[in-house]
Short mmCIF file of C-alpha atoms in Angstrom, two decimals:
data_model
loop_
_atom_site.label_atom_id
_atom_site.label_comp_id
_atom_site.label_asym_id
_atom_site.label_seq_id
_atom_site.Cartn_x
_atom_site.Cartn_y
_atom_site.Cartn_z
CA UNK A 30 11.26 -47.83 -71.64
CA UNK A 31 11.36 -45.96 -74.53
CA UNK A 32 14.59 -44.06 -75.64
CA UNK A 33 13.77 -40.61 -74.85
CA UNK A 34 13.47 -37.76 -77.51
CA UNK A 35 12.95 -35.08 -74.86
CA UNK A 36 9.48 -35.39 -74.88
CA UNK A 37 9.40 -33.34 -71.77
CA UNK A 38 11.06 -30.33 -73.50
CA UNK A 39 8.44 -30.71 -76.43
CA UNK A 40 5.72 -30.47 -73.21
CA UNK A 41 7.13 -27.71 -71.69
CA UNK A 42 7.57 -26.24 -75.26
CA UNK A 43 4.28 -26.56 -75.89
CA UNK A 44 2.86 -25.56 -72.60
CA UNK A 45 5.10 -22.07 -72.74
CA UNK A 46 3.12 -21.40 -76.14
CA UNK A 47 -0.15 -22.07 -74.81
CA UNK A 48 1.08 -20.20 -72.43
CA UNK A 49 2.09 -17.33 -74.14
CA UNK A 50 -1.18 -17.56 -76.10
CA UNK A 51 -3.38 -17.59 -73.17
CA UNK A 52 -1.28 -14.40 -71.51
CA UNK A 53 -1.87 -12.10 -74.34
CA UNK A 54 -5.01 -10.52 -75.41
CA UNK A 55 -7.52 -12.96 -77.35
CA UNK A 56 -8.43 -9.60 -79.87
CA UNK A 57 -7.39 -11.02 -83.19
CA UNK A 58 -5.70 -8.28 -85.64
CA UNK A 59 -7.32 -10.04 -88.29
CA UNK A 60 -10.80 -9.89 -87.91
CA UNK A 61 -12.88 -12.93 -89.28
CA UNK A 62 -14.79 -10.64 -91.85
CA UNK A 63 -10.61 -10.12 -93.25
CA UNK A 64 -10.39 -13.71 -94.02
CA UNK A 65 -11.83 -14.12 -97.63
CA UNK A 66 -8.59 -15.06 -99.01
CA UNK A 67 -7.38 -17.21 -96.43
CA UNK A 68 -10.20 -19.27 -97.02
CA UNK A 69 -9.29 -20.15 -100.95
CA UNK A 70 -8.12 -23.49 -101.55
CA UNK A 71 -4.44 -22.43 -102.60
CA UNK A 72 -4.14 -21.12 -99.00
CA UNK A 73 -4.67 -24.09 -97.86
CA UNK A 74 -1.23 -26.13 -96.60
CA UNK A 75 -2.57 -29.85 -97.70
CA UNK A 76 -5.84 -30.01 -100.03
CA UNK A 77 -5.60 -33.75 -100.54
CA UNK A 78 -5.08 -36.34 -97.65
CA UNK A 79 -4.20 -39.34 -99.78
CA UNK A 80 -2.34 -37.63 -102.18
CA UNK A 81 -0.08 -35.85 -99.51
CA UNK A 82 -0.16 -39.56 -97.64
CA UNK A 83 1.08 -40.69 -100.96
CA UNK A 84 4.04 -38.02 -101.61
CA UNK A 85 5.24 -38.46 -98.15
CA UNK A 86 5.21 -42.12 -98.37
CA UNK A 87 7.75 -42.00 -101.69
CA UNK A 88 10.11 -39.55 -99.90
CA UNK A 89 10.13 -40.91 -96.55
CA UNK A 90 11.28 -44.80 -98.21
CA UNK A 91 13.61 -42.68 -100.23
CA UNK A 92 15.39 -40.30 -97.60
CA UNK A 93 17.03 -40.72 -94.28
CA UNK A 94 14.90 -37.73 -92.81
CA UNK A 95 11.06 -37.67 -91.86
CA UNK A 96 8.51 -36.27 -89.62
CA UNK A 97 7.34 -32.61 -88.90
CA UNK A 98 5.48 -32.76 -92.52
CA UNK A 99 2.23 -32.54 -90.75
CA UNK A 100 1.39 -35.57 -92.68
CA UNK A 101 -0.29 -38.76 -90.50
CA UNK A 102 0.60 -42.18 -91.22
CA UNK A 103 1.49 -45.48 -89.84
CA UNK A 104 4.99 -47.39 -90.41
CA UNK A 105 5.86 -50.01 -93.08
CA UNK A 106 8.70 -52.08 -94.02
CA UNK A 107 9.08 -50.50 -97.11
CA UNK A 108 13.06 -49.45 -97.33
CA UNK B 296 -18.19 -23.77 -69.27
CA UNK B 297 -18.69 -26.58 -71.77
CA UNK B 298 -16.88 -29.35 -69.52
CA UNK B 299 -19.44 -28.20 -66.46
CA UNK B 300 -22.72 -29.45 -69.29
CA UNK B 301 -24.47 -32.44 -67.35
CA UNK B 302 -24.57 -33.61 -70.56
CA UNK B 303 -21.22 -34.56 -70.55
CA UNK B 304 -19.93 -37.97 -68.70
CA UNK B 305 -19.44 -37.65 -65.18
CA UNK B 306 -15.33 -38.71 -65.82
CA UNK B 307 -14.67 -35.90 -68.16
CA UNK B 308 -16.59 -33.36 -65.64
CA UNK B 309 -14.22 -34.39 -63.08
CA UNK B 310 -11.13 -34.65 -64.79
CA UNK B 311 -12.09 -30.51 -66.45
CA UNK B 312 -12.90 -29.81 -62.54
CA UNK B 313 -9.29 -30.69 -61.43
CA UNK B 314 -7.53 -29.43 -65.06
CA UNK B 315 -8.99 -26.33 -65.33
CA UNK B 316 -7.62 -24.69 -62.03
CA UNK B 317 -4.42 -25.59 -63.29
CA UNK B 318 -4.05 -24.96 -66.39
CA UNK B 319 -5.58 -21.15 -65.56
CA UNK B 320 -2.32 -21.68 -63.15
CA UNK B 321 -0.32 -22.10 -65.59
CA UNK B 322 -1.78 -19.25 -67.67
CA UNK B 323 -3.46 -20.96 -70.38
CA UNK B 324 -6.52 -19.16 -70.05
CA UNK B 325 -7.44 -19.29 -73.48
CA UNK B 326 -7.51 -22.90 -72.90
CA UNK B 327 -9.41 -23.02 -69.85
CA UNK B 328 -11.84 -20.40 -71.27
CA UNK B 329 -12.03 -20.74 -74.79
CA UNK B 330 -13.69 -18.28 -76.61
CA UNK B 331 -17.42 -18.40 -77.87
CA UNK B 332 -16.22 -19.22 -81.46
CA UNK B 333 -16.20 -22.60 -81.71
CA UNK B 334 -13.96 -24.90 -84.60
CA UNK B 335 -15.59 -26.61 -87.56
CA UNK B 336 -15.65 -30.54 -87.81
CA UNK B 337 -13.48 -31.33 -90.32
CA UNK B 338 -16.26 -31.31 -93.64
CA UNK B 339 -17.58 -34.59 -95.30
CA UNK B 340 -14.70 -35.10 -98.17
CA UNK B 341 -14.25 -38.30 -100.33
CA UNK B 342 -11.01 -39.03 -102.24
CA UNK B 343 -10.35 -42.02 -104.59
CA UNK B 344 -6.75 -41.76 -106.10
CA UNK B 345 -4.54 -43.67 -108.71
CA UNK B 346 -1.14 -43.51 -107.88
CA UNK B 347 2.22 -44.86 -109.96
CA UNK B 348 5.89 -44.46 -109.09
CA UNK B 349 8.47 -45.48 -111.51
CA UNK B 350 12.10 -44.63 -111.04
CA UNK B 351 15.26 -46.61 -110.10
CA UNK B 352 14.00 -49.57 -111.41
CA UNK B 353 11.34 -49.54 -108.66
CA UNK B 354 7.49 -49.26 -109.83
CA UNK B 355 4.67 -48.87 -107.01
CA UNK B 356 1.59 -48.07 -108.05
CA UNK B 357 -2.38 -49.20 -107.04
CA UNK B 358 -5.26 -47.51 -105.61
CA UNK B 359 -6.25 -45.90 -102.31
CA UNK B 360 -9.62 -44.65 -100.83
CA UNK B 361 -10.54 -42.15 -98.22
CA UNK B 362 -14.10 -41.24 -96.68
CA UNK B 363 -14.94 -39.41 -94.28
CA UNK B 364 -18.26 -38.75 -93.05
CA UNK B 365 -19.52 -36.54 -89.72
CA UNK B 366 -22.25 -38.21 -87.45
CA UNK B 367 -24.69 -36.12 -85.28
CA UNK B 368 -22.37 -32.63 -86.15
CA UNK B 369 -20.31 -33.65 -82.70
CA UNK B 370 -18.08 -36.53 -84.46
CA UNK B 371 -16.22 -37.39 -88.28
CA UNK B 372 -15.92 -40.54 -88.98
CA UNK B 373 -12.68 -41.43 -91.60
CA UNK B 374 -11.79 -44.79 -93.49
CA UNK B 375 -8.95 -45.34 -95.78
CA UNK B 376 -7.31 -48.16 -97.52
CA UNK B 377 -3.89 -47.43 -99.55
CA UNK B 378 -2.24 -50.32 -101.60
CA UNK B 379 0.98 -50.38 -102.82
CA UNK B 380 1.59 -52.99 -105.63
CA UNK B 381 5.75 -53.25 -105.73
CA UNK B 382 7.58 -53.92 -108.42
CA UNK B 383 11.28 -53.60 -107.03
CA UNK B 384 14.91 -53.89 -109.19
CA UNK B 385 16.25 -51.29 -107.38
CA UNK B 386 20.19 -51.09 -107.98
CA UNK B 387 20.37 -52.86 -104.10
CA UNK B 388 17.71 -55.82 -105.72
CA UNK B 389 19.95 -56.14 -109.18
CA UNK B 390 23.08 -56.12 -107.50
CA UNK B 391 23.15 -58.24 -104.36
CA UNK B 392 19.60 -59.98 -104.41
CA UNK B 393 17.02 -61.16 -107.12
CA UNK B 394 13.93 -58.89 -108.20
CA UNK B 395 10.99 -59.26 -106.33
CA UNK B 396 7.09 -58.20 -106.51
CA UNK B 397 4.38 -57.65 -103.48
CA UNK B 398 1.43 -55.91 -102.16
CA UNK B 399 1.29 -53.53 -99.45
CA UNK B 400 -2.38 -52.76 -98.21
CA UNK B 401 -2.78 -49.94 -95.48
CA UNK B 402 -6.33 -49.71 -93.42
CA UNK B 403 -6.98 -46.37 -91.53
CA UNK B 404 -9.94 -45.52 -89.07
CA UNK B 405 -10.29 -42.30 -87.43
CA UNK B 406 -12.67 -40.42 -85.59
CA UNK B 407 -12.41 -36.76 -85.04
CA UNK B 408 -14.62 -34.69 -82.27
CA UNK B 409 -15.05 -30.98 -81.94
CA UNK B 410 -15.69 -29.46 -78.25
CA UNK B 411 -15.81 -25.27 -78.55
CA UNK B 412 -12.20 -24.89 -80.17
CA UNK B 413 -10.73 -27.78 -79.59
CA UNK B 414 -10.71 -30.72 -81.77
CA UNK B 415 -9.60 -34.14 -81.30
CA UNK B 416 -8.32 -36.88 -83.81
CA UNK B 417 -7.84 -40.52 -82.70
CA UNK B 418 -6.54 -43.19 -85.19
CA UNK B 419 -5.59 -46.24 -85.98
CA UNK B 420 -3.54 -47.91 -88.80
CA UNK B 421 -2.23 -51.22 -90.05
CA UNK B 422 0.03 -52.17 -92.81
CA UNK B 423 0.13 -55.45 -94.14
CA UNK B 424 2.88 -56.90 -95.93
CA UNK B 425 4.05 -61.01 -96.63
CA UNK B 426 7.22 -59.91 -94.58
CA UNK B 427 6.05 -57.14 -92.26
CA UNK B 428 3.31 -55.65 -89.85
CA UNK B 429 3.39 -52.21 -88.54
CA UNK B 430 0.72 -51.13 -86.62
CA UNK B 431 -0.08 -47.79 -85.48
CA UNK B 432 -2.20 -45.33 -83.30
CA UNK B 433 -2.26 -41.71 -83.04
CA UNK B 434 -4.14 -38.98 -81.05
CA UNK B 435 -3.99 -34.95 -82.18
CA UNK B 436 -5.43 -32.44 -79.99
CA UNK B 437 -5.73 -28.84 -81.23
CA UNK B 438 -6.31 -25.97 -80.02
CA UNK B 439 -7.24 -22.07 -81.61
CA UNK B 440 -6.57 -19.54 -79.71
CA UNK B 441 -6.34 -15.47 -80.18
CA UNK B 442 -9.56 -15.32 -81.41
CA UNK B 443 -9.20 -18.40 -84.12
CA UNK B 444 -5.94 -16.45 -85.32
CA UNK B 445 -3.44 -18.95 -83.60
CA UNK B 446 -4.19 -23.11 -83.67
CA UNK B 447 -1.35 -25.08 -81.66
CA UNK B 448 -1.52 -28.26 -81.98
CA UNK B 449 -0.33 -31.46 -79.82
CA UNK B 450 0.19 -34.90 -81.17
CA UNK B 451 1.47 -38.64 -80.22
CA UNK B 452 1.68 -41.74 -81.92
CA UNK B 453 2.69 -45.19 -80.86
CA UNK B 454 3.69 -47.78 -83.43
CA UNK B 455 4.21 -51.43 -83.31
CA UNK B 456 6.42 -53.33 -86.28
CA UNK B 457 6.56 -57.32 -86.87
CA UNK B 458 9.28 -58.29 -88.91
CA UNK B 459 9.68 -61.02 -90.54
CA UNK B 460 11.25 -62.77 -93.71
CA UNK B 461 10.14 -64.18 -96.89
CA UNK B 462 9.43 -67.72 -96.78
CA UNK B 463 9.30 -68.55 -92.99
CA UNK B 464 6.65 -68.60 -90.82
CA UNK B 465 5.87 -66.17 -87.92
CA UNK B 466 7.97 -62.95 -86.97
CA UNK B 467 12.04 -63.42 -85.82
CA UNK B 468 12.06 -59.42 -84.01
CA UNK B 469 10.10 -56.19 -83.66
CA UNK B 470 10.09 -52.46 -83.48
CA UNK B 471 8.07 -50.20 -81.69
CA UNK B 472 8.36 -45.81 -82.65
CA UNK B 473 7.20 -43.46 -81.15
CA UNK B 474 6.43 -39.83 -82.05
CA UNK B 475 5.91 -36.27 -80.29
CA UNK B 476 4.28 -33.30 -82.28
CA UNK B 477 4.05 -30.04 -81.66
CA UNK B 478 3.06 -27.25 -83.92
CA UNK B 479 1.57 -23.85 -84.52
CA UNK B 480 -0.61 -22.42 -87.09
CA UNK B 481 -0.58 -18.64 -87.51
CA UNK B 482 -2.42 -16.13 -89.54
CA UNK B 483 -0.46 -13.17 -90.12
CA UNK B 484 -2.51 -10.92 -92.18
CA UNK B 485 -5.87 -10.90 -94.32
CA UNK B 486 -3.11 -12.30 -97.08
CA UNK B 487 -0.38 -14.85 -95.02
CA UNK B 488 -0.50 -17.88 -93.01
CA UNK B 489 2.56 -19.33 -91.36
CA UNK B 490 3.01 -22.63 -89.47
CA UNK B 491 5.98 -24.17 -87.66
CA UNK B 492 6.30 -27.83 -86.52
CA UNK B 493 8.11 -29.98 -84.48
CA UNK B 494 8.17 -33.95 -84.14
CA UNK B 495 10.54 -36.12 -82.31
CA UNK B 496 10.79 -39.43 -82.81
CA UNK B 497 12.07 -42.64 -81.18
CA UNK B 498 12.70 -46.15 -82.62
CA UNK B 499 13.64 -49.08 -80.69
CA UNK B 500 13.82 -52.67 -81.83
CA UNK B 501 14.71 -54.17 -85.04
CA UNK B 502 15.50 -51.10 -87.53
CA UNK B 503 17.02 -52.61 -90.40
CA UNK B 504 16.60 -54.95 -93.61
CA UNK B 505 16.86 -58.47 -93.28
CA UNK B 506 17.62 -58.53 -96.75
CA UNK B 507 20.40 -55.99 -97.22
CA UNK B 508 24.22 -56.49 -97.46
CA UNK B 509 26.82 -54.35 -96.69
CA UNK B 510 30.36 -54.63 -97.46
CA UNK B 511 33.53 -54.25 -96.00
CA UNK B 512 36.63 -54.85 -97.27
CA UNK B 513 34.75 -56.01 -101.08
CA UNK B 514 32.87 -58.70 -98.95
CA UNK B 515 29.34 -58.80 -98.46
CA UNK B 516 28.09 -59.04 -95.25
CA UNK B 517 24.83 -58.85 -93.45
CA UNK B 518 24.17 -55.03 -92.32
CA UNK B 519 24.48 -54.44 -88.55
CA UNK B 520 22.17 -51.60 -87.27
CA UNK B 521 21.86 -49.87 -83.87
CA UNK B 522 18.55 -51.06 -82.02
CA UNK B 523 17.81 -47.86 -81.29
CA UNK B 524 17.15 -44.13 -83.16
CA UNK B 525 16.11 -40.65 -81.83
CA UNK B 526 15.26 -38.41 -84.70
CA UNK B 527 13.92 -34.43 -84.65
CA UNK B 528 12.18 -32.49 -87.00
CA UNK B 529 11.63 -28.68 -87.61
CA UNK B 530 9.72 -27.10 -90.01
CA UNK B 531 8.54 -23.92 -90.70
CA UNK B 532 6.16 -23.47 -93.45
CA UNK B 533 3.90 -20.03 -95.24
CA UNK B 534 1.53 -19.14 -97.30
CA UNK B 535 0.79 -15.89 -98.85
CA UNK B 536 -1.85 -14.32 -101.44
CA UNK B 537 -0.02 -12.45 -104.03
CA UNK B 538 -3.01 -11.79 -106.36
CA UNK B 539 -4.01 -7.76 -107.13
CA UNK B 540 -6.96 -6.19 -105.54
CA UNK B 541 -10.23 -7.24 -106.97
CA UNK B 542 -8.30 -9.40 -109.12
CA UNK B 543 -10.57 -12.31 -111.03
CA UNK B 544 -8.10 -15.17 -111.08
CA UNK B 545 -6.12 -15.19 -107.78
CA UNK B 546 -2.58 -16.66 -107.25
CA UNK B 547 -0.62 -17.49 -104.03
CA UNK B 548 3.33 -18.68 -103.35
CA UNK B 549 3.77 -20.93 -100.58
CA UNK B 550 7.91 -21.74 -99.14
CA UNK B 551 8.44 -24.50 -96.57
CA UNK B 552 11.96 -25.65 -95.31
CA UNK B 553 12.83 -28.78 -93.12
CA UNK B 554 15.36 -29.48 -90.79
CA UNK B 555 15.89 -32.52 -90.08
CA UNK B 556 19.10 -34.46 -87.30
CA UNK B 557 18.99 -37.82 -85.66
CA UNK B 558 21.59 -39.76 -83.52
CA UNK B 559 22.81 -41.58 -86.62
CA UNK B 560 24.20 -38.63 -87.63
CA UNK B 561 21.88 -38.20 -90.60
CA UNK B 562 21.22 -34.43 -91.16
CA UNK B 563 18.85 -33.49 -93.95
CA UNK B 564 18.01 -29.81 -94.89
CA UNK B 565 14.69 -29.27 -97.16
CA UNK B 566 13.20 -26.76 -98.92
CA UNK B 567 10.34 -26.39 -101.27
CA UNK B 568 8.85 -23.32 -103.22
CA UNK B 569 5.64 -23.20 -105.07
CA UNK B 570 3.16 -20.89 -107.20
CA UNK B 571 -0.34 -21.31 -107.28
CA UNK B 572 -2.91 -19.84 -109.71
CA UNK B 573 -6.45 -20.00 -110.54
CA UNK B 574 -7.18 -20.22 -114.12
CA UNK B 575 -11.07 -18.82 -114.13
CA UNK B 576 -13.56 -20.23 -111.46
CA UNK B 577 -12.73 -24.41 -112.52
CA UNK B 578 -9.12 -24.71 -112.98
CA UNK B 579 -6.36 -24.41 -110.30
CA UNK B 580 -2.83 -24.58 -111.48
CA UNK B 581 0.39 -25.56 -109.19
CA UNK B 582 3.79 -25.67 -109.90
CA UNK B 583 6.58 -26.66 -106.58
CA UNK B 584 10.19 -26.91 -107.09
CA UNK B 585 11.88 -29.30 -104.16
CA UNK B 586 15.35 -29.12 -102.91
CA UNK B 587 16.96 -31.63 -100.31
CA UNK B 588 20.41 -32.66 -99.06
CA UNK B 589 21.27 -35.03 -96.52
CA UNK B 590 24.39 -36.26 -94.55
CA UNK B 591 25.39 -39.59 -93.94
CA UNK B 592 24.97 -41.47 -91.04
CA UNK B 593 28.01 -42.32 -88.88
CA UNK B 594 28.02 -45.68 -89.52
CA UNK B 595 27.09 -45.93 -93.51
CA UNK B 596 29.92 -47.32 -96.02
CA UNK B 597 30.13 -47.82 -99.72
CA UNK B 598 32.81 -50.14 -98.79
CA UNK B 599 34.22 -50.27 -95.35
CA UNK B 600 38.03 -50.54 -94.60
CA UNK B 601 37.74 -51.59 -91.01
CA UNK B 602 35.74 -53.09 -88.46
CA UNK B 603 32.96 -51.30 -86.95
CA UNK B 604 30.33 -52.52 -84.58
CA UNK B 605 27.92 -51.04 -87.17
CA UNK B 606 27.53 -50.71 -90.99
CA UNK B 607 25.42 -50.06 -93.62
CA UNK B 608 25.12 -49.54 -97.16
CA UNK B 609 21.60 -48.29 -96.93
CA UNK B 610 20.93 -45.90 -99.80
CA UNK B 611 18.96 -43.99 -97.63
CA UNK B 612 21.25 -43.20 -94.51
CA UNK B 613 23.59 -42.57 -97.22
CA UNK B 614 24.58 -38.85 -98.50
CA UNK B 615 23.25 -37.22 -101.37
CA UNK B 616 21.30 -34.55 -102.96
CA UNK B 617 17.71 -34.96 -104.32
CA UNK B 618 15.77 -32.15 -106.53
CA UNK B 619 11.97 -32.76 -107.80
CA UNK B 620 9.86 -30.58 -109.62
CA UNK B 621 5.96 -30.83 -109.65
CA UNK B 622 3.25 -29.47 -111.68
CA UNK B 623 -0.67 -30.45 -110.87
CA UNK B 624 -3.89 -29.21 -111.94
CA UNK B 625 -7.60 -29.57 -110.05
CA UNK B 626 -10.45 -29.23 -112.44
CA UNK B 627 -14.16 -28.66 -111.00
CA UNK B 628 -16.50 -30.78 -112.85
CA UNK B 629 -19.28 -28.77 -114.64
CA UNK B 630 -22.58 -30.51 -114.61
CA UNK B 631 -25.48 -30.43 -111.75
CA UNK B 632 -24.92 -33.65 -110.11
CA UNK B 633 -21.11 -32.67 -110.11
CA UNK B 634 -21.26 -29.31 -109.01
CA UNK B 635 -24.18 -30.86 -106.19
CA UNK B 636 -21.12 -33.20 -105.23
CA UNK B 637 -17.81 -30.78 -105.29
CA UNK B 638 -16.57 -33.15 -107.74
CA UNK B 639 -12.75 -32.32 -108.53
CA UNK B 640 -10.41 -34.18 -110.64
CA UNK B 641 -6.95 -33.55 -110.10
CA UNK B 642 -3.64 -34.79 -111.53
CA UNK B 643 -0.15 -34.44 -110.13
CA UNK B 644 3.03 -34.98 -111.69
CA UNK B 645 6.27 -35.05 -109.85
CA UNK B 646 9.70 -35.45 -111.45
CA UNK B 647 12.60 -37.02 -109.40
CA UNK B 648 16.02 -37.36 -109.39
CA UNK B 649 18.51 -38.43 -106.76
CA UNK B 650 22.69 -37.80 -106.70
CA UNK B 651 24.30 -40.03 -104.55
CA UNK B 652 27.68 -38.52 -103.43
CA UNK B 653 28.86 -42.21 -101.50
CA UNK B 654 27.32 -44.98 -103.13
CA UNK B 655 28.34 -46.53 -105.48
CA UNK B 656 27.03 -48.42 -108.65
CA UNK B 657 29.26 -51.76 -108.11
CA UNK B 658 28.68 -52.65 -111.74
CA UNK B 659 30.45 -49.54 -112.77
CA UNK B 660 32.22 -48.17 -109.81
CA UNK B 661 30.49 -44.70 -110.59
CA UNK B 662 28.47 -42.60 -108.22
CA UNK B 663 25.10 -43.94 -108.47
CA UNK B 664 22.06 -41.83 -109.96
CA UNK B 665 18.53 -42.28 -110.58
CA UNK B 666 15.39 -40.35 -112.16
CA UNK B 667 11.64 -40.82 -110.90
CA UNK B 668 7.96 -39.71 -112.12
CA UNK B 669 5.68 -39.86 -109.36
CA UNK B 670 2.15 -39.77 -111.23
CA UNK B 671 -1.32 -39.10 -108.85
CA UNK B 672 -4.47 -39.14 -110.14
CA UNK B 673 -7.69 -37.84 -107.76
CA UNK B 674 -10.88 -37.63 -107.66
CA UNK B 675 -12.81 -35.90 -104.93
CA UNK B 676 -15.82 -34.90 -103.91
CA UNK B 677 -18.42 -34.37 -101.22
CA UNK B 678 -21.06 -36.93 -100.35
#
């Protein structure tokens, strides 16, 4: 078994979100004809998979903490 | 109702029929009726990139691919491969071990689908090195919501390690990780975007460095590491257009911070500012300032003075303060057959340096230090 890292709070987390979503009115306050600027480039929160892949990659060898970066990758035995 | 299309396989019609009910139970309506909007497949993007780290008397540098191409408009298709040719004297190689060089190549394969507002990633990695395996495979779903203003997203990966040592044959343990996301994407006006995410993580099996000494009491010992590791994330992240009405060259500042505890005790706080500007209709400028400072873990020792059932002298678990400042610029190509493409060339530039507040130099006896330049060069484009 795997040690546990409350993955069933994370659920519940995430199904109380969806929830809260789904409860609420669906009318978005930004209407998709407002979105012009969120659709530039520097809005953007990665641009560049291998280059964020990359940046991660030094940090995560170098530092104790990781994860939550939004950043996908597999493991390696680089430390 | 999409799921309800005969079109669809008669499993995934059943498995909607018995979901839907329920999760309309539990009040996710938006889920089990999505709006009429549906999500974009992610769009055809190529990136080729040249990348070279130099900096504690480690270099890594090589190249890496990534394609990614849609089939049919229903699926995206995505291969990578990342090498890493390493070029280690680290102050851990000088000091207790003998320099070393190796390769590192990464393969990726991933295949993304889009159903109404929901899209689904499945992947699969491997990383090959002469002394370790790790093998990994992940599956994202997410999710807008609100009309496309909200996007939650859900995420699991399972990873496999073999580890083994330089010269012998075959593997002598494992490790196996796995990891829980959970995040939301928000937009909060026509000018910000916010996110937060959360990942836990679990390690089990062999988590240390065959390689590595520790020492206690000025003798050098092998490091002895728990088997296990439970680690959580947090971080909240947001984006916001700062440029003037009707203003030609736009600009944006973006401010992320981390939080980071796991039950070595390691606690890591980051946080990372940045300005972006566009410089006429070709250039895009970006300058980031990062800021991070982690904890120990329980069990790390420069130099122990007793006996403990576990000890390190990891760098990494160590404590110690880390700053980095980046500047990068993305330049369309002009040309036809560029501009037909969305060719971009881009170069980053990231300077380093780490302040260890534990860890000692053993050649000196000072607080060890180091500077890095983390160099990127990309090209990308549209095929």
């Amino acid at each position: 078994m795997p040690p546990s890292p409350q993955p069933r709070a994370l659920l519940l987390l995430g199904l109380a979100l969806a929830g809260v979503c789904g409860g609420c009115s669906t009318e978005p306050w930004v209407k998709p004809y407002e979105r012009e600027r969120l659709a530039d480039p520097m809005m953007q929160f990665s641009r560049e998979v291998l280059a964020d892949k990359q940046r991660d990659h030094v940090y995560s060898v170098r530092e104790g903490a990781r994860g939550a970066t939004g950043v996908q990758g597999g493991g390696c035995g680089c430390n | 109702m999409a799921a309800t299309d005969p079109r669809w396989p008669r499993w995934a019609r059943a498995l909607w029929a018995v979901a839907a009910p329920l999760l309309k139970l539990l009040g996710l309506t938006a889920l089990a009726a999505p709006a009429a909007r549906a999500v974009d497949l992610p769009q055809d993007h190529e990136e080729a990139l040249i990348h070279l780290y130099n900096g504690g008397g480690v270099k890594a540098y090589g190249p890496a691919l990534l394609v990614r191409k849609s089939v049919a408009d229903k699926v995206s298709l995505t291969g990578s491969v990342y090498v890493d040719m390493v070029s280690n004297a680290s102050i851990d190689v000088v000091t207790t071990a003998s320099p070393f060089r190796e390769n590192r190549v990464e393969w990726g394969l991933g295949v993304d689908h889009v159903e109404q507002d929901t899209l689904m990633h499945l992947g699969v990695s491997r990383s090959t090195e002469p002394d370790y395996v790790a093998s990994a495979a992940n599956l994202d779903v997410s999710q807008d919501v609100f009309g496309g203003m909200s996007t939650v997203a859900l995420g699991f990966t399972l990873g496999q390690d073999d580890v083994g040592r330089h010269g012998e044959t075959g593997y002598f343990d494992h490790a196996r990780h796995w990891q829980y996301r959970l995040g939301l994407t928000q937009i909060l006006s026509p000018r910000w975007i916010a996110s937060v995410n959360g990942e836990a993580i679990a390690d089990e099996g062999y988590l240390g460095n065959p390689y590595r000494v520790a020492r206690v009491f000025g003798a050098y010992v092998p490091e002895r590491m728990p088997r296990t590791r439970t680690a959580r994330a947090l971080q909240l992240r947001v984006i916001g257009d700062i440029s003037d009405e009707g203003a030609s060259d736009r600009s944006a500042v973006r401010a992320s911070y981390r939080y980071y505890r796991d039950t070595w005790a390691v606690q890591a706080h980051t946080l990372e500012l940045g300005y972006t500007r566009h410089f006429g209709p070709d250039w895009l400028g970006d300058v980031a300032l990062r800021l991070n400072h982690q904890g120990a873990a329980l069990f790390f020792s420069d130099n122990a003075q007793s006996e403990t059932l576990y000890v390190t002298r990891n760098r990494q678990l160590s404590a110690f303060n880390s700053y980095a400042l980046a500047g990068k610029l993305s330049y369309t190509l002009p040309g036809d057959t560029a501009q037909r493409y969305g060719l971009q060339l881009n170069a980053n530039l990231e300077l380093l340096s780490f302040h260890y507040s534990e860890f000692t130099d053993i050649r000196t006896g000072q607080l060890y230090h180091f500077n890095g330049q983390n160099l990127q060069l990309l090209l990308t484009g549209k095929f």
